[in-house]
mmCIF file of C-alpha atoms in Angstrom:
data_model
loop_
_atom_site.group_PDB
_atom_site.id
_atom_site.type_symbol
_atom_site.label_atom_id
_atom_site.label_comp_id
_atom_site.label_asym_id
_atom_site.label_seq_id
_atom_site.Cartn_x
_atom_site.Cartn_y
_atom_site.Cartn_z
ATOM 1 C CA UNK P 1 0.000 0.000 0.000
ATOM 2 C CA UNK P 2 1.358 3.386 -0.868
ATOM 3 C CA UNK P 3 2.493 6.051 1.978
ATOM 4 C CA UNK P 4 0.180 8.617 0.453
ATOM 5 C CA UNK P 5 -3.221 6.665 0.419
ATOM 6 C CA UNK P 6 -1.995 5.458 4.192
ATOM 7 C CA UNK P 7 -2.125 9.391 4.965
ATOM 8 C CA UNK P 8 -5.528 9.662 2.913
ATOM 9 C CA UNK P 9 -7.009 7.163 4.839
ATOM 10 C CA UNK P 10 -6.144 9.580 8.341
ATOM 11 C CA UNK P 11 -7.033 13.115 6.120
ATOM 12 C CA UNK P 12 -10.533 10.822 5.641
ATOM 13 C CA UNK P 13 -10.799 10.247 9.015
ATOM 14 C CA UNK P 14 -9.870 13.530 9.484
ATOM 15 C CA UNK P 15 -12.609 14.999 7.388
ATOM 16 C CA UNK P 16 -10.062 17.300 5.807
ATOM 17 C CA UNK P 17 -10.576 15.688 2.223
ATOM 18 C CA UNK P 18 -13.077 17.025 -0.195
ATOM 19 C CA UNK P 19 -16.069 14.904 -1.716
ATOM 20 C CA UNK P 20 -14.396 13.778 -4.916
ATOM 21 C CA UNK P 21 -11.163 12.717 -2.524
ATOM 22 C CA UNK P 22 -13.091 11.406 -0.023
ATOM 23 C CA UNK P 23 -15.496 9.090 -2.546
ATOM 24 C CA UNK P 24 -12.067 8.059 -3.999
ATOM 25 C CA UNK P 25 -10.452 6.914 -1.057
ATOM 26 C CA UNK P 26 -13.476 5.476 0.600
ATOM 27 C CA UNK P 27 -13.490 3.335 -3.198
ATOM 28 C CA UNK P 28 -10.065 2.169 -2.655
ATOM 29 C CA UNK P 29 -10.751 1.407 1.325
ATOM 30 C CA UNK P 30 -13.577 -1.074 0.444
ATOM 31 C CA UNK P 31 -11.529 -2.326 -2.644
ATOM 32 C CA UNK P 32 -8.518 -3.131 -0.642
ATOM 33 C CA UNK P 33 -8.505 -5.408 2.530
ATOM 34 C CA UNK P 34 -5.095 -3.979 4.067
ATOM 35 C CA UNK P 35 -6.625 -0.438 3.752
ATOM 36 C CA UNK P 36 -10.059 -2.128 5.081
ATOM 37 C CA UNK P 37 -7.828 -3.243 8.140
ATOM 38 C CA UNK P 38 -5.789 0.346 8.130
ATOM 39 C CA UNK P 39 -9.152 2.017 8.286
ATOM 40 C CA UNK P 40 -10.610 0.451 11.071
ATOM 41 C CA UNK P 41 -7.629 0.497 13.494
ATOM 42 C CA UNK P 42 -6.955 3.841 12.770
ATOM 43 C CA UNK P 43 -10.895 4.957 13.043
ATOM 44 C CA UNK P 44 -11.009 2.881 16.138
ATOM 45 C CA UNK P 45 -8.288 5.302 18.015
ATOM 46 C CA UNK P 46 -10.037 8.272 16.249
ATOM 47 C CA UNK P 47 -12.865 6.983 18.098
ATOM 48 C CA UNK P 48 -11.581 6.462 21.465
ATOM 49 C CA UNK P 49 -9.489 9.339 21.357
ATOM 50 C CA UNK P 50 -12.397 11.648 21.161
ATOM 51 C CA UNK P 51 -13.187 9.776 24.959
ATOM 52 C CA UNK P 52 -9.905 11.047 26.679
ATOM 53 C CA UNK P 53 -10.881 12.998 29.824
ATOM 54 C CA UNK P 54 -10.039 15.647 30.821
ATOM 55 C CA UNK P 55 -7.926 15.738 34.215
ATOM 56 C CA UNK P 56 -8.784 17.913 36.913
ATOM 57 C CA UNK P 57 -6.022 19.383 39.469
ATOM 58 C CA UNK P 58 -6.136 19.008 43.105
ATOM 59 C CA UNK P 59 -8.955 21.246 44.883
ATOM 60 C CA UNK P 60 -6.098 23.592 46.244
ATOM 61 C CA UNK P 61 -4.978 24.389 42.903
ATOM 62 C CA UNK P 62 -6.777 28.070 42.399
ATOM 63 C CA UNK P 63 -6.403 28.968 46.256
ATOM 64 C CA UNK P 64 -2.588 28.146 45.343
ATOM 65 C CA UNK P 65 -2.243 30.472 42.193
ATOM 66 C CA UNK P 66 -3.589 32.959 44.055
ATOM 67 C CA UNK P 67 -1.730 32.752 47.120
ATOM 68 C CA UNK P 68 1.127 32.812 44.637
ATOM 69 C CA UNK P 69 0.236 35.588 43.245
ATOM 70 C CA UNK P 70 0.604 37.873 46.034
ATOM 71 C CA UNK P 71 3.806 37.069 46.565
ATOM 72 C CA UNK P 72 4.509 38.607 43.189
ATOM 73 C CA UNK P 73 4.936 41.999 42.192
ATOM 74 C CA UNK P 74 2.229 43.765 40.154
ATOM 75 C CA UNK P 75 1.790 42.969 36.056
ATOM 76 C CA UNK P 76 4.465 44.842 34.256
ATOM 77 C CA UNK P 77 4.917 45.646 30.546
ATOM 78 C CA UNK P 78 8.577 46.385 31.795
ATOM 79 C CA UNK P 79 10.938 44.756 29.510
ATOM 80 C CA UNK P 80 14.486 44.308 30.034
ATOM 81 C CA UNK P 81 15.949 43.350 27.156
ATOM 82 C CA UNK P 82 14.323 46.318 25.778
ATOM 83 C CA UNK P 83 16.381 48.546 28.479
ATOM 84 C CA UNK P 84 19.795 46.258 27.930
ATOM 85 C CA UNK P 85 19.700 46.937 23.993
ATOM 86 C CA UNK P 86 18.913 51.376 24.752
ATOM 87 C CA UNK P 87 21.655 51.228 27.161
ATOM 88 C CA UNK P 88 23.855 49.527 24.823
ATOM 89 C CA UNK P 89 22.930 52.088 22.436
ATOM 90 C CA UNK P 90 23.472 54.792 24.906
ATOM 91 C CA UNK P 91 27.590 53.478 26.383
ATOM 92 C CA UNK P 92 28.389 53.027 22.561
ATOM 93 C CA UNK P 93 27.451 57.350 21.558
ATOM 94 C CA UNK P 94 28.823 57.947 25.002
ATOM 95 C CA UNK P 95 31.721 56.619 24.006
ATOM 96 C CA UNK P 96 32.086 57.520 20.598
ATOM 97 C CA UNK P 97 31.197 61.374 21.350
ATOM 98 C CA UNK P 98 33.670 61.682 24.502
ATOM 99 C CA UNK P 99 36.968 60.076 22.490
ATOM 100 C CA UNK P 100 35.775 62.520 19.018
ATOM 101 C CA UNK P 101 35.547 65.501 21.077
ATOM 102 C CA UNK P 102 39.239 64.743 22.082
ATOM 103 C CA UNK P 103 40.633 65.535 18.481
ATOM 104 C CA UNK P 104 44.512 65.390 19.617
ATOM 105 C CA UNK P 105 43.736 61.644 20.422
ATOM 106 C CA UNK P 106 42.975 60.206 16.538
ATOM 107 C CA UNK P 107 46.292 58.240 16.394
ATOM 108 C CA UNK P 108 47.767 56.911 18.836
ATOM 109 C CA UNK P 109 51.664 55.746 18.168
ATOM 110 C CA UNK P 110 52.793 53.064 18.964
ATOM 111 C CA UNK P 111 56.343 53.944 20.399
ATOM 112 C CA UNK P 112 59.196 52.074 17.454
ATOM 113 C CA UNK P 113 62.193 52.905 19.407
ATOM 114 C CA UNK P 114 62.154 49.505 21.464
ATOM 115 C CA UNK P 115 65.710 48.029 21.308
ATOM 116 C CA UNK P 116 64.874 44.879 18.909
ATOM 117 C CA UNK P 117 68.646 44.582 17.547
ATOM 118 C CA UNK P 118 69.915 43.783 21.204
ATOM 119 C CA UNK P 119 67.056 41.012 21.741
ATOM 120 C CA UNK P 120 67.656 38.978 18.466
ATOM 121 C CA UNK P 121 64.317 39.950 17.218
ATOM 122 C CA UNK P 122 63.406 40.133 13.139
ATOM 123 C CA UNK P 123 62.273 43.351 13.094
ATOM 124 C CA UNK P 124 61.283 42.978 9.291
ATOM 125 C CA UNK P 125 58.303 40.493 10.337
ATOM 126 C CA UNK P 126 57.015 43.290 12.676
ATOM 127 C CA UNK P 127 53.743 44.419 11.662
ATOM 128 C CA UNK P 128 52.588 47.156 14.022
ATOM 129 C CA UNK P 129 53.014 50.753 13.101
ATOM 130 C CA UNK P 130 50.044 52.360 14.954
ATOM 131 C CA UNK P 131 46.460 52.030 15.729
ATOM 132 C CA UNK P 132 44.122 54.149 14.191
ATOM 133 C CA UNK P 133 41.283 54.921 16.604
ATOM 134 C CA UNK P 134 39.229 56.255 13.787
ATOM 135 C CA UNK P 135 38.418 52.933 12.912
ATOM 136 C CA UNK P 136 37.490 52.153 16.388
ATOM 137 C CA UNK P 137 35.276 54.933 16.737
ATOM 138 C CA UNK P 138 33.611 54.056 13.310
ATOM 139 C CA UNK P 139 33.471 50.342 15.063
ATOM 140 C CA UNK P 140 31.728 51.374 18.035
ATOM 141 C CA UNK P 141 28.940 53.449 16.230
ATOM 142 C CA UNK P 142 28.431 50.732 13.901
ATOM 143 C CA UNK P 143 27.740 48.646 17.012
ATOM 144 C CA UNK P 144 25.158 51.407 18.201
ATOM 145 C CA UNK P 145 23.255 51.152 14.977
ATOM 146 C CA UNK P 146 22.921 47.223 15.126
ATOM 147 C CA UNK P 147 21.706 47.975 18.372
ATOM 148 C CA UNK P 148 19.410 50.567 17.255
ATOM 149 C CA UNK P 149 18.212 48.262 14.543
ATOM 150 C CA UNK P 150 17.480 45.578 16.700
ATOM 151 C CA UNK P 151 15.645 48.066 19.175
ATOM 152 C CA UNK P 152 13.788 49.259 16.237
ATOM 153 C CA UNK P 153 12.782 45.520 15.088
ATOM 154 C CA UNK P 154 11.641 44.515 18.556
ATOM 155 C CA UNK P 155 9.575 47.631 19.311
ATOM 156 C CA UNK P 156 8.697 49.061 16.148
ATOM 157 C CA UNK P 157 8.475 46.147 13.196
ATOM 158 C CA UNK P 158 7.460 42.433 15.585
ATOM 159 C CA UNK P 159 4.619 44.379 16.466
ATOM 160 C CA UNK P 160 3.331 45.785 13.119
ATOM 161 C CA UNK P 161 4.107 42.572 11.423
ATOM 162 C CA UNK P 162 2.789 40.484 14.040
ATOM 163 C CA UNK P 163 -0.476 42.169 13.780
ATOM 164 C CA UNK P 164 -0.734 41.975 10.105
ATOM 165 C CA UNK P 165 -0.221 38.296 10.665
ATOM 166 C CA UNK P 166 -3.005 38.034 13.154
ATOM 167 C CA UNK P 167 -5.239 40.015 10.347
ATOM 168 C CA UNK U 1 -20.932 40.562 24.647
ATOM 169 C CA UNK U 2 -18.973 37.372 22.936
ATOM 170 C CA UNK U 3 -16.743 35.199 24.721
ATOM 171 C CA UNK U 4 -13.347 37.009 23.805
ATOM 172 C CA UNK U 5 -14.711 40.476 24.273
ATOM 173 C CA UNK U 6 -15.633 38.934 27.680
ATOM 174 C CA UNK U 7 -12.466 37.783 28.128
ATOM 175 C CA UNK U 8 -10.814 41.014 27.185
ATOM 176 C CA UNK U 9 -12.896 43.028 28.956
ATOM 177 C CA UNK U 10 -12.234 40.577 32.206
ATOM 178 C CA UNK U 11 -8.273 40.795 31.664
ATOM 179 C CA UNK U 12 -8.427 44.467 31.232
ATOM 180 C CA UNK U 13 -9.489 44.274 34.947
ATOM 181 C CA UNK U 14 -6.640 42.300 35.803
ATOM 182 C CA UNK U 15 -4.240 44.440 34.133
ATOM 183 C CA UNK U 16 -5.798 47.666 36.202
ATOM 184 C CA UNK U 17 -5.029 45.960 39.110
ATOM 185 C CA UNK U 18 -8.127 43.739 40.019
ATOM 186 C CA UNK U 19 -5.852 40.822 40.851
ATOM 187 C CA UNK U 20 -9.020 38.554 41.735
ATOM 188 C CA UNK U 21 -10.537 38.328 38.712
ATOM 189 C CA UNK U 22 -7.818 36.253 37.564
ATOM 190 C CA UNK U 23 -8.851 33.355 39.767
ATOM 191 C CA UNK U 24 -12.170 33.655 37.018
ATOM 192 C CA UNK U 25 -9.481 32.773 34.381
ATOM 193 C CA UNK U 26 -7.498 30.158 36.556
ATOM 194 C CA UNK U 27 -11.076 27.860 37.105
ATOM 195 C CA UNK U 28 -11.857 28.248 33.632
ATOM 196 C CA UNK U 29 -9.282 26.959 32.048
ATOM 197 C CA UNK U 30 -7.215 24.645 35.051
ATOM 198 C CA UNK U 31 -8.937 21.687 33.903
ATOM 199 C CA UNK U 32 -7.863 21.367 29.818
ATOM 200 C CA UNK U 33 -4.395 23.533 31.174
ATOM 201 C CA UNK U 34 -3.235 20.472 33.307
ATOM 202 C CA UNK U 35 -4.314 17.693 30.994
ATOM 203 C CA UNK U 36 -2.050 18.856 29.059
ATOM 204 C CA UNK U 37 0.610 18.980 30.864
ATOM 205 C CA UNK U 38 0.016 15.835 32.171
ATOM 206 C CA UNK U 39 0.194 14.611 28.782
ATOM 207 C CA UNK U 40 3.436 16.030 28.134
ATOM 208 C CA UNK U 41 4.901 15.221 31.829
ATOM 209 C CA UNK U 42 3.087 11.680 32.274
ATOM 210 C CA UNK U 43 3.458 12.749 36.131
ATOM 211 C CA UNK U 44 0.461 14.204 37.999
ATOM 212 C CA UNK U 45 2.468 15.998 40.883
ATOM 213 C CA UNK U 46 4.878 17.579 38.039
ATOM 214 C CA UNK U 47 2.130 18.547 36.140
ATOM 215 C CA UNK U 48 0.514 20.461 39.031
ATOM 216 C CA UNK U 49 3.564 22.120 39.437
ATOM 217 C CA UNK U 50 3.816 23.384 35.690
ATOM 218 C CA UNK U 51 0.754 24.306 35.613
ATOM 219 C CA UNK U 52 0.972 26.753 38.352
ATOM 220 C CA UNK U 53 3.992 27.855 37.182
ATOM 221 C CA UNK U 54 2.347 28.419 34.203
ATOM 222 C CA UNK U 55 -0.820 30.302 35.346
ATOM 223 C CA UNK U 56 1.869 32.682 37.184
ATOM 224 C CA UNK U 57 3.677 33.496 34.439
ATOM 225 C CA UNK U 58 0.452 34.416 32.030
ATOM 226 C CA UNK U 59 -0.766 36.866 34.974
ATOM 227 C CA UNK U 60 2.630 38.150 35.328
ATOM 228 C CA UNK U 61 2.779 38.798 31.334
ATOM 229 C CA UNK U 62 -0.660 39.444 30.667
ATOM 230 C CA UNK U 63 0.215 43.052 29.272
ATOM 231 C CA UNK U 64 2.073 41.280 26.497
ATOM 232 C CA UNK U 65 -1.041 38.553 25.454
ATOM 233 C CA UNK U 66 -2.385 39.891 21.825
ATOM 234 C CA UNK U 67 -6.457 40.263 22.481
ATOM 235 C CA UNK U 68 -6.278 39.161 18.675
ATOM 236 C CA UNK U 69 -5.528 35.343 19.341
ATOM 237 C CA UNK U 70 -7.408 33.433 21.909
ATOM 238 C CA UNK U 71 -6.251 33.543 25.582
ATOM 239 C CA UNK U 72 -6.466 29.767 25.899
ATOM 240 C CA UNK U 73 -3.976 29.660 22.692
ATOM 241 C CA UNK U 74 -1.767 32.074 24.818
ATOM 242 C CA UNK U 75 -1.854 30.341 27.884
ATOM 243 C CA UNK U 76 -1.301 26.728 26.402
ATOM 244 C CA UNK U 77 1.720 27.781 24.861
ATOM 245 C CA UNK U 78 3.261 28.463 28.284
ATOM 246 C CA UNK U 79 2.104 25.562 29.901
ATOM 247 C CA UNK U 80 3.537 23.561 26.963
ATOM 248 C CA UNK U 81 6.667 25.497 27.370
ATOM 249 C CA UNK U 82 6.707 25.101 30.953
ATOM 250 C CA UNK U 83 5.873 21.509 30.971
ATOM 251 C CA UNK U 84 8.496 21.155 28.116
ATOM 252 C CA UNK U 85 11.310 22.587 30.207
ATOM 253 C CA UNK U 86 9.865 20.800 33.472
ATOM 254 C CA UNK U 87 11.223 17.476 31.073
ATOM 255 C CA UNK U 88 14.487 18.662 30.162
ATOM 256 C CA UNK U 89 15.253 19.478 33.844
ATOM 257 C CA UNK U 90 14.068 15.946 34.194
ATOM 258 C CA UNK U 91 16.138 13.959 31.850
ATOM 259 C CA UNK U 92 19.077 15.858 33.009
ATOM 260 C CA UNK U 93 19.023 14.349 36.214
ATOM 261 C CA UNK U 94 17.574 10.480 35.072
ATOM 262 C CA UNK U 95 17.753 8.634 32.153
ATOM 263 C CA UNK U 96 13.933 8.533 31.431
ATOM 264 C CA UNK U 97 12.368 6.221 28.801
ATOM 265 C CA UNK U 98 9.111 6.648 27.502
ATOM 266 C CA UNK U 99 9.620 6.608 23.986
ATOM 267 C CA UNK U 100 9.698 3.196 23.462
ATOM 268 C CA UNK U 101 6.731 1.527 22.879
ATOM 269 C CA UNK U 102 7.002 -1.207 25.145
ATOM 270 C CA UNK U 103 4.187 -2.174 27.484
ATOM 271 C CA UNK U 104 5.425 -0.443 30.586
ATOM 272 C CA UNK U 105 7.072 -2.549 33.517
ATOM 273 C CA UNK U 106 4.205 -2.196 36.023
ATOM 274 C CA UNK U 107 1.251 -3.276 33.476
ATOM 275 C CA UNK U 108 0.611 -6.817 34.483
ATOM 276 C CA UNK U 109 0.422 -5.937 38.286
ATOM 277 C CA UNK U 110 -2.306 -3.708 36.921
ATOM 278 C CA UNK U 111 -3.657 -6.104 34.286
ATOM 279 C CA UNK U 112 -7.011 -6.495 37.221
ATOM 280 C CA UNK U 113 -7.718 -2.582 37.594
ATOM 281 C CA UNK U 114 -8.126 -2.303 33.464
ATOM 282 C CA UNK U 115 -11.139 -2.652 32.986
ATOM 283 C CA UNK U 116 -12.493 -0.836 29.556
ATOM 284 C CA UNK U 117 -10.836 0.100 26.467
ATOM 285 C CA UNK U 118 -10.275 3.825 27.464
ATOM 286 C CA UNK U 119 -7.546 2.682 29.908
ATOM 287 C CA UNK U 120 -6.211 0.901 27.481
ATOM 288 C CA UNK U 121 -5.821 4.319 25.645
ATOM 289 C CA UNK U 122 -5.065 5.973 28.392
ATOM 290 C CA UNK U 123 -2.281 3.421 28.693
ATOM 291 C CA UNK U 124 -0.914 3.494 25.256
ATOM 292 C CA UNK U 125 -0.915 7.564 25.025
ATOM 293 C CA UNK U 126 1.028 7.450 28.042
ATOM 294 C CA UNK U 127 3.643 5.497 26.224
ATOM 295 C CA UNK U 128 3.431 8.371 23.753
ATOM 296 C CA UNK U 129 6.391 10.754 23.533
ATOM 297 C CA UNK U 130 5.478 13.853 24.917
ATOM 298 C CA UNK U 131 4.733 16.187 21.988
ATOM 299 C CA UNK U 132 2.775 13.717 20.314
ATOM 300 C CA UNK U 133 0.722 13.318 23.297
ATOM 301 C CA UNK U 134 0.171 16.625 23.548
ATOM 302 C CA UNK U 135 -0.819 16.999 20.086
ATOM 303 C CA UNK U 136 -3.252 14.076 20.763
ATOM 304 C CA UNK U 137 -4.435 16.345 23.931
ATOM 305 C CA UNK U 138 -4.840 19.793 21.913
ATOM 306 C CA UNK U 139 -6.972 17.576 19.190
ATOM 307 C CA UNK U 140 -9.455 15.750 21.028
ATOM 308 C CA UNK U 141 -9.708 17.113 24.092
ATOM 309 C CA UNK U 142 -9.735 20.841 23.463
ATOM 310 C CA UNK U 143 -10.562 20.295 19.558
ATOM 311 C CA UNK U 144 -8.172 22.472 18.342
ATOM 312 C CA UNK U 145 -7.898 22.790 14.789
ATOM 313 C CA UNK U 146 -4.180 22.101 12.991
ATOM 314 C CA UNK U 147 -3.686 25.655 13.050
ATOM 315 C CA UNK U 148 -4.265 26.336 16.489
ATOM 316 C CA UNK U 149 -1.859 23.681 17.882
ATOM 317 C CA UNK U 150 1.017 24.696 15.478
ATOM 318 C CA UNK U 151 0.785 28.025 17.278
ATOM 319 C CA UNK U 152 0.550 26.806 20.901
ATOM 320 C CA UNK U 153 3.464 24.232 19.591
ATOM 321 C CA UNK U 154 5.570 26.691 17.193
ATOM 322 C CA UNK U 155 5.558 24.060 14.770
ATOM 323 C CA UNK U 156 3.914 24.287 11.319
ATOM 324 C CA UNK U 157 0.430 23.195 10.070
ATOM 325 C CA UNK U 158 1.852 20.590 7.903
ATOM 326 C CA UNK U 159 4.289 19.572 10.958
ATOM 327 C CA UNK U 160 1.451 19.057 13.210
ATOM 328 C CA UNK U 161 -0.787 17.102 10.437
ATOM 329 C CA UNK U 162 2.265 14.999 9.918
ATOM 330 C CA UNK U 163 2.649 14.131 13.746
ATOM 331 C CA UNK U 164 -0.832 13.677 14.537
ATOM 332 C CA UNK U 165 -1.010 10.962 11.902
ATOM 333 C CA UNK U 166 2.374 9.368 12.963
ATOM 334 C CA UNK U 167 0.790 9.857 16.561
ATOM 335 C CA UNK U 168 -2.576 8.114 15.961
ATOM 336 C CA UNK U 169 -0.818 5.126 14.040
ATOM 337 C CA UNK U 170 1.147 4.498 16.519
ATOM 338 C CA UNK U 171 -1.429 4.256 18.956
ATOM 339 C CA UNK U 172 -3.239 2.082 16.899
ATOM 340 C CA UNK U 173 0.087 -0.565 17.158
ATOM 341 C CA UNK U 174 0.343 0.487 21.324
ATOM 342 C CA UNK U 175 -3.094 -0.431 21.445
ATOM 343 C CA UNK U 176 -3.073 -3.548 19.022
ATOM 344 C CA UNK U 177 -0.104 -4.697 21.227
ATOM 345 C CA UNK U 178 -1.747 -3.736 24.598
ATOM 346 C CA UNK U 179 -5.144 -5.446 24.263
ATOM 347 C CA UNK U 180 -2.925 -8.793 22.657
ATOM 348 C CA UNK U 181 -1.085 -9.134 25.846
ATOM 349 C CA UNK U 182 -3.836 -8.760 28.121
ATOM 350 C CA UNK U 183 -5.706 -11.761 26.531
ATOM 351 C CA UNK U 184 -2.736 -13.629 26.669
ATOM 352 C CA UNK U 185 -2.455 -12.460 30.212
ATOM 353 C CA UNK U 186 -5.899 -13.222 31.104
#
């Protein structure tokens, strides 16, 4: 018996199958003894399923929520990733605008007159002639717009988007 | 005034501060809110617990529930979650098998106590792994439509479809299997 008439028989069961499908498959299941057999167990569980209770909790269990409850604070829409991601945002300009507004400070040097030929050291491999913090600045207010982005996403966009889904 | 406008208009309350009215919500929806975690948990006492924990954190997040979906989708969706994590904190500590779809160990001591073919179901979706039981749970018992349960279970329609079928045939074998050894048994 093939996989997909094996899944017809539960999308019968199912209801989900339109008349012509359902005429079809209904055909093969009275056709076919395996399918006969399929159908039966399957509608069988269908069957009992549709019997499982549902469970109760113990007596205590609203007096226990509720008891709960008090010991917490009250409902809050306060969200603290939100505040992690603006204060991010905030220690990254902070940054940035204090080191710009020091203009002397754009290079730093870093000091070559280190006695290499005394310690045996290659000084042709040696890579580092200074540090430009222009690119760290640049760096760190990249940062700050991910951040803003991802502010902007989780405030701004989730919402709208999630309410056009929901439409 | 419709159900969910009721509903709305009764979490509104709770949101200004009316703190009581969420025992209204707690009754209503206890019962179908710890079947399923029992479903998922297989363990009334761990269940309980979830599903506190559960009603605790819906009241303590209720400004962030959409009024567009159903509260009942909402809140299942954390006691899944809950329950969910209750099991990984579980199998962390004990090397717990209940996918297998053995007859369980302490069957034939019960074999007397069975006495009608809902145990036997009762047995066999116990023996379920726990998201297929609780898609089981979220079909029947609270008739939720494919759609419903892949948003309680972040899962897609198709996903769902797919496991309910795999779920139901293998209850079918569980149960073929089940009701075989008890008339050996008996």
């Amino acid at each position: 018996m093939k996989t997909n008439k094996k899944d017809s028989i539960q999308d019968f069961i199912d209801g989900t199958l339109s008349e012509a499908e359902a005429i079809k498959i209904w055909e093969s299941i009275e056709s076919d003894k395996e399918m006969m057999r399929e159908y039966k167990s399957l509608k069988e569980v269908h069957d009992l399923l549709y019997d499982i209770q549902k469970l109760e909790p113990s007596a205590k269990f609203t007096a226990q929520v509720m008891s709960n409850l008090e010991k917490t604070g009250p409902i809050t829409s306060f969200n603290w990733h939100n505040l992690l991601i603006v204060f991010g945002i905030f220690i990254c300009l902070v940054i940035t605008s204090v080191s710009l507004s020091s203009s002397s400070a754009q290079v730093v040097e870093i000091p070559q007159q280190i006695d290499l030929m005394n310690r045996n050291i290659n000084t042709t491999n040696l890579f580092i002639d200074s540090i430009n913090l222009n690119v760290i600045f640049n760096g760190i207010l990249f940062l700050a717009f991910i951040l803003a982005m991802l502010f902007f996403d989780k405030t701004v966009l989730r919402p709208l988007l999630g309410k056009r889904k929901m439409i | 005034m419709n159900n969910l406008a009721e509903e709305n208009t009764l979490i509104e309350s709770i949101i200004s501060g009316k703190k009581e009215d969420y025992a209204i919500l707690v009754n209503r929806y206890k019962g179908f809110a710890f079947s399923l975690a029992v479903r998922v948990l297989k363990n009334r006492e761990e269940a309980e617990e979830a599903t506190q924990e559960a009603f605790i954190k819906a009241f303590q997040h209720l400004k962030h529930y959409k009024k567009e979906s159903k509260f009942s989708s909402w809140l299942y969706r954390i006691v899944y979650n809950e329950s969910i994590n209750q099991t990984r904190k579980r199998k962390k500590t004990e090397s717990f098998e209940i996918h297998k779809f053995d007859v369980p160990v302490q069957r034939k001591s019960d074999n007397m106590e069975i006495k009608d073919r809902k145990k036997y179901i009762d047995l066999a979706l116990n023996n379920l792994p726990e998201q297929d039981s609780a898609i089981i749970s979220l079909f029947y018992l609270q008739e939720m439509n494919l759609a419903e349960i892949s948003e309680i279970m972040s899962l897609s329609s198709n996903n769902v479809k797919i496991k309910l079928h795999r779920a139901r045939k293998k209850m079918a074998g569980a149960l073929h299997r089940i009701l075989k050894e008890e008339s050996l048994t008996l």
